[in-house]
CSV table of C-alpha atoms in Angstrom, one decimal:
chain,number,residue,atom,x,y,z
J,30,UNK,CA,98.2,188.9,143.3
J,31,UNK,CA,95.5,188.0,141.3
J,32,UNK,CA,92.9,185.4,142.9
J,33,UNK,CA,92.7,181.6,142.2
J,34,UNK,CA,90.2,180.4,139.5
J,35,UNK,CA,87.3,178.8,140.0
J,36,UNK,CA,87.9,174.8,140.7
J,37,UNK,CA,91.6,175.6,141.8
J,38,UNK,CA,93.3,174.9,145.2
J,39,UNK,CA,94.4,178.8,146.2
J,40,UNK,CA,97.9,177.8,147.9
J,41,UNK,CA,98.5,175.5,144.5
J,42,UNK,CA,97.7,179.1,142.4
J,43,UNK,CA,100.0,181.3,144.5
J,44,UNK,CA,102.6,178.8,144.7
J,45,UNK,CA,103.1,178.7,140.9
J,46,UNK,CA,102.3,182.1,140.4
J,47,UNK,CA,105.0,183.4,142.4
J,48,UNK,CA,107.0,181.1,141.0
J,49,UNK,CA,106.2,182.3,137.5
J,50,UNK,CA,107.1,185.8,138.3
J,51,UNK,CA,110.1,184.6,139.7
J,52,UNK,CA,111.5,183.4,136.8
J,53,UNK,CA,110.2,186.3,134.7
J,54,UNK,CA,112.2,188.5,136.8
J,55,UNK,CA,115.0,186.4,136.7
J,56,UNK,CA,115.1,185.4,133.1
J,57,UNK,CA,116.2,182.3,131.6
J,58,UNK,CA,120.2,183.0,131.4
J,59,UNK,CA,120.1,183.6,128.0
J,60,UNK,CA,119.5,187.0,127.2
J,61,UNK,CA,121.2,190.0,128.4
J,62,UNK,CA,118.1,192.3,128.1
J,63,UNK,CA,116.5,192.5,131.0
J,64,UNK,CA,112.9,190.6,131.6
J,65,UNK,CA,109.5,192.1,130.7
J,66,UNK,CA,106.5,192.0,133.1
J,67,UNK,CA,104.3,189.2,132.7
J,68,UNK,CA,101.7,190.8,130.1
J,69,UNK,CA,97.6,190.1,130.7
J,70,UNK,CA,98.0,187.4,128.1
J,71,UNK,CA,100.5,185.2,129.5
J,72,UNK,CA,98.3,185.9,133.2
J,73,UNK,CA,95.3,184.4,130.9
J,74,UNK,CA,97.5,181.9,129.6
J,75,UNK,CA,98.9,180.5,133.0
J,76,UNK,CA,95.3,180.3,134.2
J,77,UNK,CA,93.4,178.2,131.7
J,78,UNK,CA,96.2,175.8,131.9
J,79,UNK,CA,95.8,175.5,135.6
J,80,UNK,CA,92.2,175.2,135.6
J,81,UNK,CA,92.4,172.7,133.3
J,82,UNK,CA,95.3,170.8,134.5
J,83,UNK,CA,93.7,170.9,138.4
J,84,UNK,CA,90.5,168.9,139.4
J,85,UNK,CA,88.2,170.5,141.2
J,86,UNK,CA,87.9,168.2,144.2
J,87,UNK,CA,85.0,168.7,145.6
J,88,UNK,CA,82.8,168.2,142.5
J,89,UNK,CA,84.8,165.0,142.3
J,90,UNK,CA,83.5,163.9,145.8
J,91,UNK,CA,80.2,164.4,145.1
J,92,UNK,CA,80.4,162.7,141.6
J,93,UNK,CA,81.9,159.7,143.7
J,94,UNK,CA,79.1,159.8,146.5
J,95,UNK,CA,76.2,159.6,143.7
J,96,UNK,CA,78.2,156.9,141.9
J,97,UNK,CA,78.3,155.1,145.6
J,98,UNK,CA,74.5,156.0,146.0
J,99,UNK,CA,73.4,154.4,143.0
J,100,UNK,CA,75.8,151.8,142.8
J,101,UNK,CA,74.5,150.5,146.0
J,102,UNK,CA,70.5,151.4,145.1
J,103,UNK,CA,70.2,147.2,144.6
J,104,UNK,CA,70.8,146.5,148.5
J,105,UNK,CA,68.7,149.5,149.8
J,106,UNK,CA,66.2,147.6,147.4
J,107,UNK,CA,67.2,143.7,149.1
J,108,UNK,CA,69.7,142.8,146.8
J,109,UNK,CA,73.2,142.1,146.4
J,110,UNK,CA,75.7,143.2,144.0
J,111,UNK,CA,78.2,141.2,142.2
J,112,UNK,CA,81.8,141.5,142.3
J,113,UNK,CA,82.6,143.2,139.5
J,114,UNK,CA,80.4,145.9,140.4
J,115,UNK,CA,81.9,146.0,144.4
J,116,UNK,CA,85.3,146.3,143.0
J,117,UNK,CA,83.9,149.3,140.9
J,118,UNK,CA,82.7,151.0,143.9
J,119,UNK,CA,85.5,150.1,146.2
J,120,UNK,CA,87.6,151.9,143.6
J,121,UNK,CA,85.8,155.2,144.0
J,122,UNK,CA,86.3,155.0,147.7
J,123,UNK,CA,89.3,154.9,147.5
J,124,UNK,CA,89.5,157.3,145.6
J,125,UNK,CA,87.1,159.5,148.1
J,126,UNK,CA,89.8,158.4,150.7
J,127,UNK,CA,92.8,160.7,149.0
J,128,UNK,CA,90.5,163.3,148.9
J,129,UNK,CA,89.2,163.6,152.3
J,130,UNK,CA,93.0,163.0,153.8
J,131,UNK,CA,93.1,166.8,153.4
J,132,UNK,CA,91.3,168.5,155.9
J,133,UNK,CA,89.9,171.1,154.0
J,134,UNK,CA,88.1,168.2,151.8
J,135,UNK,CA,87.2,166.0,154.7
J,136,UNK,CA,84.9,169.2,155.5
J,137,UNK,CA,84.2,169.7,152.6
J,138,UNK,CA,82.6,166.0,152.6
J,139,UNK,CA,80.4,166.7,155.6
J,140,UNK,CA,78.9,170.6,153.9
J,141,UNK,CA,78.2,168.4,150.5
J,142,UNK,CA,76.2,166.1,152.2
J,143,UNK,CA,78.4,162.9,152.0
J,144,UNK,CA,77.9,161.4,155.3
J,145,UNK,CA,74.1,159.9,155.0
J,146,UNK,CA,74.8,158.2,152.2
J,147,UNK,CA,78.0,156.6,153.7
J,148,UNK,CA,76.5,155.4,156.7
J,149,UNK,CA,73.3,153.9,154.4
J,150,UNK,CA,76.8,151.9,153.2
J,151,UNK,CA,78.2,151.2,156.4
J,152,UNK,CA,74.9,150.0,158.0
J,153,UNK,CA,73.6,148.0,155.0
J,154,UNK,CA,74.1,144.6,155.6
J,155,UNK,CA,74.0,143.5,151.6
J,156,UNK,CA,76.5,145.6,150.8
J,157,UNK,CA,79.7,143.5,150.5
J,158,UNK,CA,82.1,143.4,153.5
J,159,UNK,CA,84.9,145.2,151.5
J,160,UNK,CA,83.1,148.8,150.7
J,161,UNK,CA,81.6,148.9,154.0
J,162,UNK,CA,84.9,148.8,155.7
J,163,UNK,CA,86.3,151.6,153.3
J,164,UNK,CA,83.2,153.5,154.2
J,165,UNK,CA,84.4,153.2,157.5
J,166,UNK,CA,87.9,154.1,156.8
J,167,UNK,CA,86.9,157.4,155.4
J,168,UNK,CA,84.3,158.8,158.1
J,169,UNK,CA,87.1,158.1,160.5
J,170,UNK,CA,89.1,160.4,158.6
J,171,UNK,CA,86.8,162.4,158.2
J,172,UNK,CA,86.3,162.3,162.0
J,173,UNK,CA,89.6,162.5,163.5
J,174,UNK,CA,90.9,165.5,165.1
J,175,UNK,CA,88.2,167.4,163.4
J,176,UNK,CA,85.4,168.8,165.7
J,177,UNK,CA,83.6,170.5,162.9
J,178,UNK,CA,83.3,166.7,161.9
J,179,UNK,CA,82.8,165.3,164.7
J,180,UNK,CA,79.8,167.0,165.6
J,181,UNK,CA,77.9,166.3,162.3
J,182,UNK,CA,78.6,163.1,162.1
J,183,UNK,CA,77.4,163.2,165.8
J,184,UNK,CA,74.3,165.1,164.9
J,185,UNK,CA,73.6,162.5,162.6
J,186,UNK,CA,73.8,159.5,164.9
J,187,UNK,CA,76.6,158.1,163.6
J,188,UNK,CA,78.2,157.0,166.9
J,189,UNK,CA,75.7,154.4,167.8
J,190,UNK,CA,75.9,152.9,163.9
J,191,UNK,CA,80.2,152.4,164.7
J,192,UNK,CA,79.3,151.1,168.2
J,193,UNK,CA,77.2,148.8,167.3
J,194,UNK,CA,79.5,147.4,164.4
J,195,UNK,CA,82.1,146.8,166.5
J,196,UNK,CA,80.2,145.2,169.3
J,197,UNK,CA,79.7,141.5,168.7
J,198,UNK,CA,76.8,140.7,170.8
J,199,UNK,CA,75.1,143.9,168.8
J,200,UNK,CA,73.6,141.0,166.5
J,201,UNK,CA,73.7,138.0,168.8
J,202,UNK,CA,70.1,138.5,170.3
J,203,UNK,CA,67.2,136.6,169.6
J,204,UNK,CA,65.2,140.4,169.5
J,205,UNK,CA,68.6,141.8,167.6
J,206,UNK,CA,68.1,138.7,164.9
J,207,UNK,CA,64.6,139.3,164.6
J,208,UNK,CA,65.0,142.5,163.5
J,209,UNK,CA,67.4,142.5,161.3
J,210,UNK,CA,65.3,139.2,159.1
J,211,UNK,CA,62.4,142.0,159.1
J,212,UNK,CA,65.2,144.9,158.1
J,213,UNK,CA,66.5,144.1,154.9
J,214,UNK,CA,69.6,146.9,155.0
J,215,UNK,CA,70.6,145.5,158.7
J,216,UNK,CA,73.4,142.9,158.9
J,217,UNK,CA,72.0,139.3,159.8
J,218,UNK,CA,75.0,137.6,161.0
J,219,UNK,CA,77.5,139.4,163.3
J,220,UNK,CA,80.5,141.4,162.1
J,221,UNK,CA,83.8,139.8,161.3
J,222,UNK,CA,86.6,140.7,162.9
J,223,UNK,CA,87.8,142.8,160.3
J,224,UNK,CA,84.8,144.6,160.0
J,225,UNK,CA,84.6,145.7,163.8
J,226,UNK,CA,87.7,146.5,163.8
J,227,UNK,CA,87.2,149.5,161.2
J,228,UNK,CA,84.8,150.2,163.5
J,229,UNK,CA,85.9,150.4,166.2
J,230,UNK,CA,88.3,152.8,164.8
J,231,UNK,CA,85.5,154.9,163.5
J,232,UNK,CA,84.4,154.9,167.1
J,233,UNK,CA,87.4,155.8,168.3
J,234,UNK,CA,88.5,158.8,165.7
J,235,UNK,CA,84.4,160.2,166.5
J,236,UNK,CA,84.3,160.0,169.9
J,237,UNK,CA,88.0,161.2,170.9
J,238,UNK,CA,88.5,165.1,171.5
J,239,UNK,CA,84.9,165.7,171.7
J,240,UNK,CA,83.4,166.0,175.0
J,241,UNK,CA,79.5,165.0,174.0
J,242,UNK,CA,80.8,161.9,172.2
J,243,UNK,CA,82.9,160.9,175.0
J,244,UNK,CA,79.7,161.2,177.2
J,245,UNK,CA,77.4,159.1,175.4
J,246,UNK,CA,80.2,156.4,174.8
J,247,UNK,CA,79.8,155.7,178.8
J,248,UNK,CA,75.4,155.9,178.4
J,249,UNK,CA,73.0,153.3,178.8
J,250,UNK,CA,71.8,154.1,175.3
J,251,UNK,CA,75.0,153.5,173.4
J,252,UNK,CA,77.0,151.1,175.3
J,253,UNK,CA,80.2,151.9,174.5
J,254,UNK,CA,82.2,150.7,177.3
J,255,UNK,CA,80.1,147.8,176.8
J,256,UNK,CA,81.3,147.7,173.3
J,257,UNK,CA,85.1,147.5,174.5
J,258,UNK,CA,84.8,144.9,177.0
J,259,UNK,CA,82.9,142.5,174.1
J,260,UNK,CA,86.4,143.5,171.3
J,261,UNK,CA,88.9,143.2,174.6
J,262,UNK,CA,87.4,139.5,175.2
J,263,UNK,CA,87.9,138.9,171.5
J,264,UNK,CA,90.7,136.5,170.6
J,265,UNK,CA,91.3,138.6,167.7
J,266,UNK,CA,95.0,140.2,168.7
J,267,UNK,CA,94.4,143.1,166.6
J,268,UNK,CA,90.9,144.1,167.8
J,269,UNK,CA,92.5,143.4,171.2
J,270,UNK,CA,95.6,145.9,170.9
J,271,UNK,CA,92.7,148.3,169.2
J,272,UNK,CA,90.3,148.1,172.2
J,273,UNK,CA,93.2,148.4,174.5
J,274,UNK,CA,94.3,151.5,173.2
J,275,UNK,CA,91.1,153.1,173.1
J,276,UNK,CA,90.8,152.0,176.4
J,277,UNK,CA,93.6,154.0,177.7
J,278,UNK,CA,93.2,157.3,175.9
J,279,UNK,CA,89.7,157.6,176.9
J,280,UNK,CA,90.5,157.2,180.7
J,281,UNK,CA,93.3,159.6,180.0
J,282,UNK,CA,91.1,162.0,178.7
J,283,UNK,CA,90.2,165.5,180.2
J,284,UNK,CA,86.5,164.7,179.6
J,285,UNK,CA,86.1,162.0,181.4
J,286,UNK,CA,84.3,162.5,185.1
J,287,UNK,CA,84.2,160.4,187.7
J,288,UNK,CA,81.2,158.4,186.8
J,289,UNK,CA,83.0,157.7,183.3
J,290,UNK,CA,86.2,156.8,185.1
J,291,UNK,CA,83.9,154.3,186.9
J,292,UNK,CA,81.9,152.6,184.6
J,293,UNK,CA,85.4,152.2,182.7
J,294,UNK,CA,87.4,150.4,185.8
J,295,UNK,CA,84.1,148.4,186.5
J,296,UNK,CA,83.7,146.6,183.5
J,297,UNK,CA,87.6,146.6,181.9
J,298,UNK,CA,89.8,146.3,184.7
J,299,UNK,CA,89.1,142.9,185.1
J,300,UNK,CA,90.2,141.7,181.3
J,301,UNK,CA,93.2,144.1,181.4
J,302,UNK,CA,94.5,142.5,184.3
J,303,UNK,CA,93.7,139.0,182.8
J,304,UNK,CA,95.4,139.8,179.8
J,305,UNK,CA,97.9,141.3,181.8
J,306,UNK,CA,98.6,137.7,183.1
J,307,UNK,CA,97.6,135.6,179.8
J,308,UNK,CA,98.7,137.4,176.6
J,309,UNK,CA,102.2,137.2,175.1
J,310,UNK,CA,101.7,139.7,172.9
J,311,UNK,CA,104.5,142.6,173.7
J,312,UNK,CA,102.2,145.3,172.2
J,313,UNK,CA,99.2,143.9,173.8
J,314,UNK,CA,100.9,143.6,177.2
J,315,UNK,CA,102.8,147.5,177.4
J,316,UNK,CA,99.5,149.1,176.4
J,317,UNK,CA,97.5,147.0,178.7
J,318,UNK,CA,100.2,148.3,181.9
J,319,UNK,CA,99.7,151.7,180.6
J,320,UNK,CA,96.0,151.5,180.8
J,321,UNK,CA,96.3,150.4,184.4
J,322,UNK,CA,98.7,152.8,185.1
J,323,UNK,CA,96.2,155.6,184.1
J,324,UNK,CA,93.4,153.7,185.8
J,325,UNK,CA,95.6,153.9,188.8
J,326,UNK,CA,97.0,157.7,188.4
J,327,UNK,CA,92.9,158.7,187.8
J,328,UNK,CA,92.3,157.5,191.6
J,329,UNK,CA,92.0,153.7,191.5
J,330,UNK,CA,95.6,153.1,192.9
J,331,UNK,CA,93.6,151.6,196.2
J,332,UNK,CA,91.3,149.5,194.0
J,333,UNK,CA,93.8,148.0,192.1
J,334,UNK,CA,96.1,147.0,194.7
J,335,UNK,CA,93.2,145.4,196.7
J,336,UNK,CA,91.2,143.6,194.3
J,337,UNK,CA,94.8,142.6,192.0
J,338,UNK,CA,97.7,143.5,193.7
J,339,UNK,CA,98.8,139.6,194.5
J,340,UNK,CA,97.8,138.7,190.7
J,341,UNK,CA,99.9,142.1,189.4
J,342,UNK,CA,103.0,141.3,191.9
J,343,UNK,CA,103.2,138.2,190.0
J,344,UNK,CA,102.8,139.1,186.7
J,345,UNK,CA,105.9,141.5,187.3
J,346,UNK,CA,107.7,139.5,189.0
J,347,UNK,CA,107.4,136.8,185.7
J,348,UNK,CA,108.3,140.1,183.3
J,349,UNK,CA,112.0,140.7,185.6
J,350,UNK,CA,112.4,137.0,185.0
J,351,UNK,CA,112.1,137.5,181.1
J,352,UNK,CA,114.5,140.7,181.9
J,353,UNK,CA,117.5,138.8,182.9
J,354,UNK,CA,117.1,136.1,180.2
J,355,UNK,CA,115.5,133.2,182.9
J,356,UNK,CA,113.6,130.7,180.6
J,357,UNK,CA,112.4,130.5,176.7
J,358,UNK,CA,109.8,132.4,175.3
J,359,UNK,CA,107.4,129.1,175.8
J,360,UNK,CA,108.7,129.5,180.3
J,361,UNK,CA,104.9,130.6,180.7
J,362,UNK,CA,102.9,128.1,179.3
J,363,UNK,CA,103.7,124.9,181.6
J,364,UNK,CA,102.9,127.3,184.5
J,365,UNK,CA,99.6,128.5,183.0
J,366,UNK,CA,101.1,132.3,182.1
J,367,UNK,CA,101.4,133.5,178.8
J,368,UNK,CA,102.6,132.1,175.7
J,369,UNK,CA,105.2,134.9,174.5
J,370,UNK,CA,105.8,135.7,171.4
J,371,UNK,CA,108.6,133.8,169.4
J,372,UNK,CA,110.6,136.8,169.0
J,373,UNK,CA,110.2,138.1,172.8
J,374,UNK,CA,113.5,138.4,174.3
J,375,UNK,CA,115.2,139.8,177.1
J,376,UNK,CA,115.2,143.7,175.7
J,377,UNK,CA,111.2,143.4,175.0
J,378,UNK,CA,110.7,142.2,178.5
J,379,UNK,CA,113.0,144.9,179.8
J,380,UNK,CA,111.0,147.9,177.9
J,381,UNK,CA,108.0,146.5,179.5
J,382,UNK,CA,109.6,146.0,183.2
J,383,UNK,CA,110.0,150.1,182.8
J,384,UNK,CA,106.4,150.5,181.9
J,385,UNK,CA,105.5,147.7,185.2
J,386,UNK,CA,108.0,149.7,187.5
J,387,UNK,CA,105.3,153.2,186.6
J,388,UNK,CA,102.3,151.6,187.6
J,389,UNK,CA,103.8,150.2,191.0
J,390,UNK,CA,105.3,154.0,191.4
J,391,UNK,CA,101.3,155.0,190.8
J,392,UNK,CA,100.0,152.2,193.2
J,393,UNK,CA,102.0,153.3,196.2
């Protein structure tokens, strides 16, 4: 079978060729001769229509990254862009977003060159809020489940940059605030919520998998567990549930030694618990037990039952309550507990009793 043309996807070209000579062999139903062979013109024929009618992809991502480069040249320079011009560029990331949802492309990104100029985006501070979240959205694409990725974008320092976008107090600092008035391309207020949420995402998609990311999340240098506690202690539900999952699939991980395992119970067990006991978020709440539940099946089954078994009893003891219908979904707020969820009813609270019932199994 005859090879795919330059600027076409190969699996696209065998796909319709095969499908070609399956209907020249078939015919068309209408003749009783039977079919020709597909003659060198036709071939010629089929191919200049599917180069044409196929763009080549990767050309295209680098067409958008130079667009993105220069279109942002007037922050690298101190200045801001207007709307019309953001909207422009958002466009084209969006576009860069489709292609790299195909592996093959998202690679592709990383051997072209794309990911400098995408954290210049990400870390620029004059760069509207919008792009540098799509920015984000597509190096975690990029990033996920994809070591070839993962280790250049490591290579390239890219985990610190996500880290410290998603930590709040990364900008809070009189030394922090100082730099960034001398640094014209770094951010001078802290993040939104929005904003460290795509990267803590980022974070996660990099760091996940891959063993040397893993490891530095847990160093003095990058402060990633750091990073977590600041979006758990957030009162933003959705960087919560985020930080809470990460949480959990770190601790699970493979990767993670004991001094990981340590620093991670040190620092989060405490808000877990306390969210344990305060949120009414049903999401929040089951992946917060299963985070303990790991923390307890990893070797802090002791730890947990002596520093918060009393505080845990009770908090289970409130979810059976829910269970078997006792109270409204407001029961927890005269006492001080958690303010559930209007829609929390008795089936929510009996999912989550199932989820409570595994981590006292682990703390025995």
């Amino acid at each position: 079978m005859a090879s795919a043309p330059d600027g076409v996807d190969p699996a696209a070209w065998a796909a319709l060729l095969k499908w070609s000579i399956a209907q020249t062999a078939e015919g068309d139903g209408t003749s009783s001769e039977p079919p020709a062979p597909m003659s060198k013109e036709k071939k010629e024929f089929l191919e200049a229509v599917m180069k044409d009618g196929v763009v080549d992809l990767v050309k295209r991502a680098g067409e958008i990254l130079e667009a993105l480069h220069e279109g942002t040249k007037p922050c690298r320079e101190g200045t801001a862009i207007d709307d019309d011009a953001t909207d422009r560029l958002v466009g084209l990331m969006e576009e860069l977003m489709d292609i790299v949802e195909q592996i093959d492309f998202a690679m592709a990104l990383v051997q072209i060159g794309g990911v400098p100029p995408l954290l210049a985006i990400i870390e620029n501070g004059l760069v509207a809020e919008e792009l540098r979240r799509e920015a984000l959205a597509v190096l975690a694409t990029v990033a996920q489940n994809n070591p070839y990725a993962q280790d250049a974008l490591m290579s390239q320092g890219a985990l610190p940059i996500f880290v410290r976008i998603a930590d709040s107090s990364a900008s809070a600092s009189t030394d922090a605030a100082a730099d960034a008035a001398a640094d014209a391309s770094a951010p001078a207020t802290p993040a939104s919520n929005q904003l460290r949420l795509k990267a803590l995402h980022a974070m996660s998609c990099l760091a996940r998998g891959n063993a040397a990311a893993e490891a530095a999340l847990v160093s003095a240098e990058v402060r990633g567990v750091e990073t977590l506690e600041s979006c758990l202690a957030t009162d933003f539900i959705r960087l919560q549930r985020k930080a809470t999952f990460v949480t959990s699939a770190l601790i699970l991980s493979d990767d993670a030694d004991a001094a990981a395992l340590a620093a991670y119970y040190g620092r989060l067990a405490p808000i877990l618990v306390a969210q344990a006991e305060t949120s009414g978020d049903i999401d929040l709440r089951e992946n917060t037990v299963k985070a303990l539940t790991t923390f307890a099946n990893r070797g802090f089954g002791e730890s947990i039952k002596e520093e918060y078994g009393a505080r845990l009893d009770a908090v289970m003891a409130l979810c059976e309550a829910r269970s078997k219908g006792a109270g409204t979904p407001m029961a927890g707020a005269a006492a001080g507990g958690p303010v559930f969820d209007e829609d929390e009813n008795g089936e929510n609270a009996t999912a989550e009793l199932s989820l409570w019932a595994e981590l006292r199994a682990a703390l025995k």
